Short mmCIF file of C-alpha atoms in Angstrom, two decimals:
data_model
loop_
_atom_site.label_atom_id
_atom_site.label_comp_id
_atom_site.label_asym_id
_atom_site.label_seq_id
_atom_site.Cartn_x
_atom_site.Cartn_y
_atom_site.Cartn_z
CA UNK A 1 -34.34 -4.63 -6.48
CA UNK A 2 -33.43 -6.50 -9.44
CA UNK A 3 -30.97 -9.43 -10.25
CA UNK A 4 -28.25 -7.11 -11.81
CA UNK A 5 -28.61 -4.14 -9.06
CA UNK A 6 -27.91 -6.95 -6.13
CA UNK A 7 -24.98 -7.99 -8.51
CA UNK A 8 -23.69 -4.79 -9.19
CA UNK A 9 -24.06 -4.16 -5.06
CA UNK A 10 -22.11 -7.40 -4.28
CA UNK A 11 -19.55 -6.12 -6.17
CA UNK A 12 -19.37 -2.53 -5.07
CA UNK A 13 -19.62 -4.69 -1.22
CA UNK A 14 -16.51 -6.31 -2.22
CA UNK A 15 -14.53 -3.30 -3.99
CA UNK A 16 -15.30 -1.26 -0.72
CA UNK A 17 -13.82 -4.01 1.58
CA UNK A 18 -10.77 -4.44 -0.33
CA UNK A 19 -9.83 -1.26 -0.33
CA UNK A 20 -10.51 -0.49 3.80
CA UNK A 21 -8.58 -3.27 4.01
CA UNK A 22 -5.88 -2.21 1.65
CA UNK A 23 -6.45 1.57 2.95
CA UNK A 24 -5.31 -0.62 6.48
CA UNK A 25 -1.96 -1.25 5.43
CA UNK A 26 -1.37 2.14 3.77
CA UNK A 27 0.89 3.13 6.65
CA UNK A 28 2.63 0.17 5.99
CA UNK A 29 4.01 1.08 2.96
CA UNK A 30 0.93 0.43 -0.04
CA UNK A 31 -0.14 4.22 -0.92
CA UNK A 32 -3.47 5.71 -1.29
CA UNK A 33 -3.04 6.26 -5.00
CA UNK A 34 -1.88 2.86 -5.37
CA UNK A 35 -4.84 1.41 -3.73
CA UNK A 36 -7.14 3.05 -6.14
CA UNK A 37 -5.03 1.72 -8.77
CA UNK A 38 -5.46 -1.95 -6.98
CA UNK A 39 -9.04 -1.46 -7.10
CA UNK A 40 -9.75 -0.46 -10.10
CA UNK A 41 -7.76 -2.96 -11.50
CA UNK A 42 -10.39 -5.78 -10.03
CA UNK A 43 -12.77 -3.61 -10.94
CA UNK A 44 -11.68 -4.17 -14.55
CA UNK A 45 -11.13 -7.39 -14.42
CA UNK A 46 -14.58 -8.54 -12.82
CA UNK A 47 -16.59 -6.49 -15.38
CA UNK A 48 -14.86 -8.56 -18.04
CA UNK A 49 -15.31 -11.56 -16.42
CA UNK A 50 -18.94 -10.50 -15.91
CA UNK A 51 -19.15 -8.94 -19.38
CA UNK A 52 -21.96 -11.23 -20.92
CA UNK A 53 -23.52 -13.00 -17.13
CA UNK A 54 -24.60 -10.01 -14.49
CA UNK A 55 -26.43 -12.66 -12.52
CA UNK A 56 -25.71 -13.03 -9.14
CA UNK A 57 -24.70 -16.71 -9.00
CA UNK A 58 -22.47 -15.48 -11.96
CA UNK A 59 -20.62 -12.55 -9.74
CA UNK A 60 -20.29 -14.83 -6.75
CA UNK A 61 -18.81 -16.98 -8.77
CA UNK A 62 -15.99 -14.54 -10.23
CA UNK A 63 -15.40 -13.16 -6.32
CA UNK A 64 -15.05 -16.31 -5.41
CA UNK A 65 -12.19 -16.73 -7.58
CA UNK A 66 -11.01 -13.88 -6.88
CA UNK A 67 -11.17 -15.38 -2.55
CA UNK A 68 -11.64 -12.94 0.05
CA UNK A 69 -11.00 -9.68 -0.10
CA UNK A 70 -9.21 -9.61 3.18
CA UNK A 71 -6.74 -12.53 1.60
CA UNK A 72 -6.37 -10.66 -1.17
CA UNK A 73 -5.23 -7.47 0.28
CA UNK A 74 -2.92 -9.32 2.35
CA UNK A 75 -1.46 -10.74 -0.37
CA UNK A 76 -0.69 -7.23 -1.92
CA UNK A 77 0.68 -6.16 1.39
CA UNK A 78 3.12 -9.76 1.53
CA UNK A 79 4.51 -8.55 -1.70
CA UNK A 80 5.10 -4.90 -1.12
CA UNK A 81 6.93 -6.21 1.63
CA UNK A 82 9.43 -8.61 0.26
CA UNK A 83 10.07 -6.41 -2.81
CA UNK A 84 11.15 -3.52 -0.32
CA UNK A 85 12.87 -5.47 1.98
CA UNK A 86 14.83 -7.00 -0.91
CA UNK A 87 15.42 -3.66 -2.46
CA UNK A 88 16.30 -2.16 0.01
CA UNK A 89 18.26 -4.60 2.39
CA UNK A 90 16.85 -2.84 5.39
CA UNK A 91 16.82 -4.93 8.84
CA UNK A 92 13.56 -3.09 9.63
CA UNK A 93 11.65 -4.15 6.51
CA UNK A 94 13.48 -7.98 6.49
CA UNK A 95 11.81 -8.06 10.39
CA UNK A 96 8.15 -6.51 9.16
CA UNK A 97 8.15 -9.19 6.66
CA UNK A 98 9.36 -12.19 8.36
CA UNK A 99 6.45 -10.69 10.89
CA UNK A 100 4.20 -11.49 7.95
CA UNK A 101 5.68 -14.71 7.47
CA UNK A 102 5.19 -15.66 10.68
CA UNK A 103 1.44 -14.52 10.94
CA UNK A 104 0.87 -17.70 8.34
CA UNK A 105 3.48 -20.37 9.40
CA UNK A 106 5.36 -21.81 11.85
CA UNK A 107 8.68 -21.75 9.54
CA UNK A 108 7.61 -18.17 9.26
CA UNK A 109 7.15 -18.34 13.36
CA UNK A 110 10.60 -19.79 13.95
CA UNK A 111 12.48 -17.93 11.28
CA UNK A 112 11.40 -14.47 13.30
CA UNK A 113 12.19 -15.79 16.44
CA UNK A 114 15.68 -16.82 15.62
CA UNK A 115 15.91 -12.99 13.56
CA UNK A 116 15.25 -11.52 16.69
CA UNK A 117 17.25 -13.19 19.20
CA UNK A 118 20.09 -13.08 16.69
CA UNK A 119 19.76 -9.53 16.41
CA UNK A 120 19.53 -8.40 20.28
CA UNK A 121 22.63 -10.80 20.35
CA UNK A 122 24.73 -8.37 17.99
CA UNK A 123 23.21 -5.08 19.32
CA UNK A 124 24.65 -6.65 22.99
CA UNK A 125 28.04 -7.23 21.31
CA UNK A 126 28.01 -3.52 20.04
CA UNK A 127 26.95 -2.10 22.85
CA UNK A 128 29.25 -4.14 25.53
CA UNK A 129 31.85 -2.84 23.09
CA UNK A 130 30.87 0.79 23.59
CA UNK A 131 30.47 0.61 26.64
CA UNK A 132 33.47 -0.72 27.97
CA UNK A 133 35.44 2.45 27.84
CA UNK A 134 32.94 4.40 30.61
CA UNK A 135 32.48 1.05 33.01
CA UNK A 136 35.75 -0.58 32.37
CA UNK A 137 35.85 -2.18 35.23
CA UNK A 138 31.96 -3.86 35.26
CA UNK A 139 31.34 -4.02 31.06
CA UNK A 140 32.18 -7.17 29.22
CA UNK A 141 32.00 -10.69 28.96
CA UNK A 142 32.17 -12.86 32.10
CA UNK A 143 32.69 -16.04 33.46
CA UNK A 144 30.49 -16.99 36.17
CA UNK A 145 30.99 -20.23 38.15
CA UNK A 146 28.37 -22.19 39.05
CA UNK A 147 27.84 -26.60 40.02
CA UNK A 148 26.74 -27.44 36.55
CA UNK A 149 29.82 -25.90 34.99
CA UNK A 150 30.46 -22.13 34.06
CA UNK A 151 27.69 -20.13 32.35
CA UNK A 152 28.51 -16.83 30.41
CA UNK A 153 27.38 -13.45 30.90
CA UNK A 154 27.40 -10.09 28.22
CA UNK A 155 27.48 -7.49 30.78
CA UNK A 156 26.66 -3.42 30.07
CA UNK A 157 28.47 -2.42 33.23
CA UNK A 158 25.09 -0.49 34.73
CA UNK A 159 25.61 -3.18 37.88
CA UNK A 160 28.43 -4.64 38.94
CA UNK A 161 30.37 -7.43 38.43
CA UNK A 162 28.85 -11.21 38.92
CA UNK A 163 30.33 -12.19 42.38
CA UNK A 164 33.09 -14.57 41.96
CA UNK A 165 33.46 -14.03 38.43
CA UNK A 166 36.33 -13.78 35.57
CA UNK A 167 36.54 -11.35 32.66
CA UNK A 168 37.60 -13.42 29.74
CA UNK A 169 38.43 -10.54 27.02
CA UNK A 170 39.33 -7.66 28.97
CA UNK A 171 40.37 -4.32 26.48
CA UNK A 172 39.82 -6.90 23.97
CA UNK A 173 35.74 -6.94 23.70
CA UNK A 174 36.13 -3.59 22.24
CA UNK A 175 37.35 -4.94 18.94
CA UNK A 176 36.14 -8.28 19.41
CA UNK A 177 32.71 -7.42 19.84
CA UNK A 178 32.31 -4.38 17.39
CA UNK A 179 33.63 -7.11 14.94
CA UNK A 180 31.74 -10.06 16.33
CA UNK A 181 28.55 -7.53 16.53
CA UNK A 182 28.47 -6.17 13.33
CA UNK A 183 29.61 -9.54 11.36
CA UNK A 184 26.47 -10.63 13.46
CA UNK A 185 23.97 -8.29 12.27
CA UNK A 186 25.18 -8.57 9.11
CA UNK A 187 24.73 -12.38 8.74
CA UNK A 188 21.54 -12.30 10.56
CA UNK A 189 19.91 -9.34 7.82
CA UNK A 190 21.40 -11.68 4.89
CA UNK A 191 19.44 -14.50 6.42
CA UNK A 192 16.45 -13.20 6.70
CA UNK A 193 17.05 -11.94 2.99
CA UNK A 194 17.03 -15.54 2.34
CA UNK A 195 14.14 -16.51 4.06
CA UNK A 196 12.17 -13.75 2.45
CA UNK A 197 13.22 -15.20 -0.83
CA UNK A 198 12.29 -18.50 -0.08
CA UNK A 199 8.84 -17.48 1.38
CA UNK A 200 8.74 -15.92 -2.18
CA UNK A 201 9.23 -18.75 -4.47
CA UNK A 202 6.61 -20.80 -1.75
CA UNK A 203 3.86 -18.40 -3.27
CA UNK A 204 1.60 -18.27 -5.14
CA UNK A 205 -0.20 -21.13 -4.42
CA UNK A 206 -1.19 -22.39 -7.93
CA UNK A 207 -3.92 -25.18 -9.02
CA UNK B 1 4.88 -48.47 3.44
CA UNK B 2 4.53 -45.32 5.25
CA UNK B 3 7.17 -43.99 2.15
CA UNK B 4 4.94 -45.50 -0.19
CA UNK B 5 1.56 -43.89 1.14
CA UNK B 6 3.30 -40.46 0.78
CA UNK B 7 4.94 -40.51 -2.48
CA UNK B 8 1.45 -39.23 -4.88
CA UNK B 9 1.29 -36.52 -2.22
CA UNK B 10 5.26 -35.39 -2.78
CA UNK B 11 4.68 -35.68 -6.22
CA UNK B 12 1.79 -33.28 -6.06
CA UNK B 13 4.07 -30.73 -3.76
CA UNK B 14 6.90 -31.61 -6.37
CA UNK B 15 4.50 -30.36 -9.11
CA UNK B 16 3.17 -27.97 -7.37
CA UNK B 17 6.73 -25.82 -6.23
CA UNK B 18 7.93 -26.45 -10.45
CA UNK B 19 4.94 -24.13 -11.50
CA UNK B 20 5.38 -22.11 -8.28
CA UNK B 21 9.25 -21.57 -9.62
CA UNK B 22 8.21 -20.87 -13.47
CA UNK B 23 5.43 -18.71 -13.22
CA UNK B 24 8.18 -15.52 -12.81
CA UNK B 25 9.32 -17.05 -15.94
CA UNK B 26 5.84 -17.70 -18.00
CA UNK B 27 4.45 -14.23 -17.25
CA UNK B 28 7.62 -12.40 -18.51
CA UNK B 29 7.49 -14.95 -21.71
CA UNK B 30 3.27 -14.44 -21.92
CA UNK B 31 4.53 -10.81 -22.33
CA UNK B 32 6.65 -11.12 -24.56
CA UNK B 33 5.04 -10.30 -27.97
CA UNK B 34 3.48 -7.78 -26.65
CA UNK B 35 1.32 -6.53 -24.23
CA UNK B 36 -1.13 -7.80 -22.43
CA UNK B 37 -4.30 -7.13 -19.40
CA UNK B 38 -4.59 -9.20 -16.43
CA UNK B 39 -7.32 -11.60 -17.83
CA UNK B 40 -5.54 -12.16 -20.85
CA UNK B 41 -2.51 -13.00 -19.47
CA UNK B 42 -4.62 -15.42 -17.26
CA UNK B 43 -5.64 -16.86 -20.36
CA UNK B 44 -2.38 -17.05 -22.28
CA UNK B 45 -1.53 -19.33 -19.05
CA UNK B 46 -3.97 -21.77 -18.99
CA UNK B 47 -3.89 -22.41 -23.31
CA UNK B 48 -0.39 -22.12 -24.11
CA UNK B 49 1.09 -24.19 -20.75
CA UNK B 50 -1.63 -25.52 -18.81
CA UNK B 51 -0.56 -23.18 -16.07
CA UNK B 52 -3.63 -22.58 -13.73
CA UNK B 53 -3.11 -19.49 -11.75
CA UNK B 54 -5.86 -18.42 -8.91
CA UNK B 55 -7.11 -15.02 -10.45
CA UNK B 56 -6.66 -13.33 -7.06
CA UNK B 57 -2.90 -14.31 -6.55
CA UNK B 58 -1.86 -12.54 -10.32
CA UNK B 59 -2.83 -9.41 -9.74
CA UNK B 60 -0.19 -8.73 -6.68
CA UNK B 61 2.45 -10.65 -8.30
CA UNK B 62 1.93 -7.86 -11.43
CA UNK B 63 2.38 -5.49 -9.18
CA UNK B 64 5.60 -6.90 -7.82
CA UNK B 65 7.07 -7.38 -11.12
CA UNK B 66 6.22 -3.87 -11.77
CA UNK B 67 7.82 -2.63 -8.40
CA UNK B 68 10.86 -4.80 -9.13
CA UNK B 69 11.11 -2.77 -13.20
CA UNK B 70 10.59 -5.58 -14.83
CA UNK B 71 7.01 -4.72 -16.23
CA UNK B 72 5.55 -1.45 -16.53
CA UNK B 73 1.66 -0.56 -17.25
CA UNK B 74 -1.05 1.51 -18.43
CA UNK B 75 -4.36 2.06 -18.49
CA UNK B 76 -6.50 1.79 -22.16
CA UNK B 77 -9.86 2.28 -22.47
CA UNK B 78 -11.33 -0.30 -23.94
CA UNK B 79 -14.71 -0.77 -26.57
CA UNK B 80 -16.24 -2.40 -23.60
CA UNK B 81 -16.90 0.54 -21.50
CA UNK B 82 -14.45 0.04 -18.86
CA UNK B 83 -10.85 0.51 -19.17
CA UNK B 84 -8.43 -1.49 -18.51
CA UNK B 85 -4.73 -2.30 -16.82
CA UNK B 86 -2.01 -3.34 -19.90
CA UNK B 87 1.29 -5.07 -18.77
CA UNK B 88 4.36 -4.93 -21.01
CA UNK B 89 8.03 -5.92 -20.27
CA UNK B 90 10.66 -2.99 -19.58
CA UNK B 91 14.12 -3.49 -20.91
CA UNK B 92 14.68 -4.79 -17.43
CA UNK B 93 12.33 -7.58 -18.17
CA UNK B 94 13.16 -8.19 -21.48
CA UNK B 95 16.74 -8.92 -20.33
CA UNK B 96 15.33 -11.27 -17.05
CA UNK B 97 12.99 -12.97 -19.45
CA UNK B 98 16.03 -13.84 -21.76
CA UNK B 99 18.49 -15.16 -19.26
CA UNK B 100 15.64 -17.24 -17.27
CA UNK B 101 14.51 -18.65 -20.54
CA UNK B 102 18.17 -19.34 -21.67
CA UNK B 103 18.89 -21.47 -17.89
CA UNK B 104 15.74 -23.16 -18.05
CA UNK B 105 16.79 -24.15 -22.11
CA UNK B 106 20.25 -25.09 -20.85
CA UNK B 107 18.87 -26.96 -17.40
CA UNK B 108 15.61 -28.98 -19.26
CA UNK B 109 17.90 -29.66 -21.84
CA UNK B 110 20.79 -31.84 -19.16
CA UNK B 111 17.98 -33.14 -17.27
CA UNK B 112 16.73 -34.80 -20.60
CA UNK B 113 19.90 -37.32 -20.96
CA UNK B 114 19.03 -38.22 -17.23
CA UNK B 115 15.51 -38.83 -17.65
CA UNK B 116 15.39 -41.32 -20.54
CA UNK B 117 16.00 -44.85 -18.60
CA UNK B 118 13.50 -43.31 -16.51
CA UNK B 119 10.66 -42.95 -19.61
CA UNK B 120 11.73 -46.28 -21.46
CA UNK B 121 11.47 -48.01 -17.67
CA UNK B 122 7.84 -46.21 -17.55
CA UNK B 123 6.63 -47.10 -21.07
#
C-alpha cells in the first residue's frame, strides 16, 4: 500500500468515526441529513488543507488539528443543544444541556444539581396545591416539632398527617403554592437559560 | 506573593475569555464583504486580527450561527475537485454584525480615556 492510499485510509478512518459518533446523538436532536452535511464539510476542508501534501505525517497533522473525532462531535452536539434550548425556552432541553455541561465541569455539575432540586421543589408546590382539594385534611405544608427546633414538611396527603404536627397555610397552599410553584419553575428555567449562555461565551477554547 | 504568582496566568484567562467574547463578532465581520468557506474564514482570522481559532471548534460554531439565522450556506464546487461549504450573513446577521460592531466601537472607544495613565505609566 502506498503513502497516499494509507493517507487517504486515515482519513476515510476518521470521517467514518465522526459520523457513528455524530449518527450517536442523532436521537438527540442532530439529523441524519445534517450529519452528512457535517461530514462532508471536514471532508472539504481536509482535502484543502491536504491539497498539495497527501503524506501521512501531513494528514495526521491536519486531524490533529482538527482533535478527536469523538471531541469534535461532541462539540456539534453542545451546540445543537444550547441553540435549541435557547430557542426554544424548553425546561427539557435547558436540563439535557446543563446534563452536557455537567459531563465536562463541576460548575456544569453543580449548576444541574441545583436545576434539579429547584425544579422537584416547584413540581411539589404544584402538586401539594392540587392536591389539597381531594386530601384536605393530610395535603399541605406542616410544621413538625422536633429538639433541634421545628423542621418543615410539603406533604401530598397519600399518608397522614406528621404526629404532633401544625398546618401552617391551610386553604391557603392552594394559591400560595400554584403561585410559589410556578414563579419557581419559572425562575429556575430562566436560570438555567443563563447558565447555558454563560457555558456559551466559555467556548470555544481559542489559542 | 501568592497574588503576584497568579497574575500572568489571569492575564492569560483575561485574554483568553476577550477573544472567546469577539469571535461571534469577527466571524459575522470576516463575512461581511462577502462570502466565505470554512478555511478561508480561518484564514481571514489569523491575518486580519491575529485571532487563532482551533480548526475543529469553527466548524460547529458555523453551524450554530446558521441554526440561530444569522448565516446561511451553500455548497460550490470548486476547480479543485471537491466542493465546498460557503458561509454568508442573512439579513439577520447583517443587522447582529452592525449593532455588535457599533457597542464594541462605542465600549473600546470609553475604555480608551481610562486606559491612558495606564500606557504612559507602562511606557
Amino acid at each position: 500500500m502506498t503513502e497516499a492510499e494509507l493517507a487517504q485510509r486515515k482519513i476515510r478512518k476518521y470521517l467514518r468515526t465522526l459520523a457513528i459518533a455524530l449518527r450517536g446523538f442523532s436521537a438527540r436532536g442532530i439529523c441524519g441529513e445534517q450529519v452528512r452535511d457535517i461530514v462532508a464539510e471536514l471532508e472539504s476542508h481536509i482535502a484543502d488543507k491536504t491539497a498539495d501534501d497527501v503524506t501521512l505525517a501531513r494528514v495526521e497533522a491536519v486531524l490533529a488539528e482538527l482533535g478527536k473525532p469523538e471531541d469534535l462531535a461532541s462539540l456539534y452536539l453542545t451546540e445543537d443543544l444550547q441553540t435549541r434550548a435557547l430557542a426554544s425556552r424548553s425546561p427539557l432541553l435547558v436540563l439535557h444541556s446543563l446534563f452536557r455541561w455537567a459531563s465536562l465541569s463541576f460548575a456544569g455539575f453543580f449548576a444541574l444539581l441545583g436545576s434539579l432540586c429547584s425544579y422537584f421543589l416547584s413540581l411539589a408546590f404544584i402538586a401539594c396545591a392540587l392536591l389539597k382539594p381531594i386530601h384536605p385534611a393530610t395535603a399541605g405544608l406542616w410544621s413538625i416539632p422536633e429538639t433541634s427546633g421545628p423542621s418543615f414538611s410539603l406533604r401530598m396527603g397519600f399518608s397522614g398527617a406528621p404526629p404532633g404536627a401544625t398546618e401552617l397555610l391551610g386553604w391557603s397552599i392552594i394559591p400560595i403554592g400554584l403561585i410559589a410553584g410556578f414563579a419557581l419553575f419559572f425562575l429556575t428555567t430562566q436560570s438555567g437559560l443563563w447558565s447555558i449562555r454563560r457555558l456559551r461565551h466559555a467556548r470555544p477554547p481559542i489559542g | 506573593m501568592t497574588i503576584l504568582r497568579g497574575l500572568p496566568e489571569a492575564a492569560d484567562n483575561w485574554e483568553v475569555q476577550v477573544r472567546k467574547g469577539s469571535l461571534e463578532l469577527a466571524i459575522l465581520a470576516a463575512l461581511w464583504s462577502g462570502e466565505l468557506y470554512g478555511l478561508e474564514i480561518l484564514h481571514r482570522l489569523a491575518e486580519s486580527c491575529a485571532l487563532t481559532v482551533p480548526e475543529g471548534t469553527i466548524y460547529p460554531l458555523l453551524s450554530r450561527l446558521k441554526a440561530e439565522g444569522l448565516v446561511s450556506s451553500e455548497w460550490v464546487e470548486a476547480d479543485t475537485g471537491h466542493p465546498r461549504k460557503y458561509y454568508k450573513l442573512t439579513a439577520s446577521g447583517r443587522r447582529r454584525g452592525a449593532q455588535m460592531a457599533k457597542f464594541w466601537t462605542t465600549f473600546s472607544a470609553n475604555l480608551e480615556g481610562l486606559l491612558e495613565p495606564l500606557r504612559k505609566e507602562g511606557r
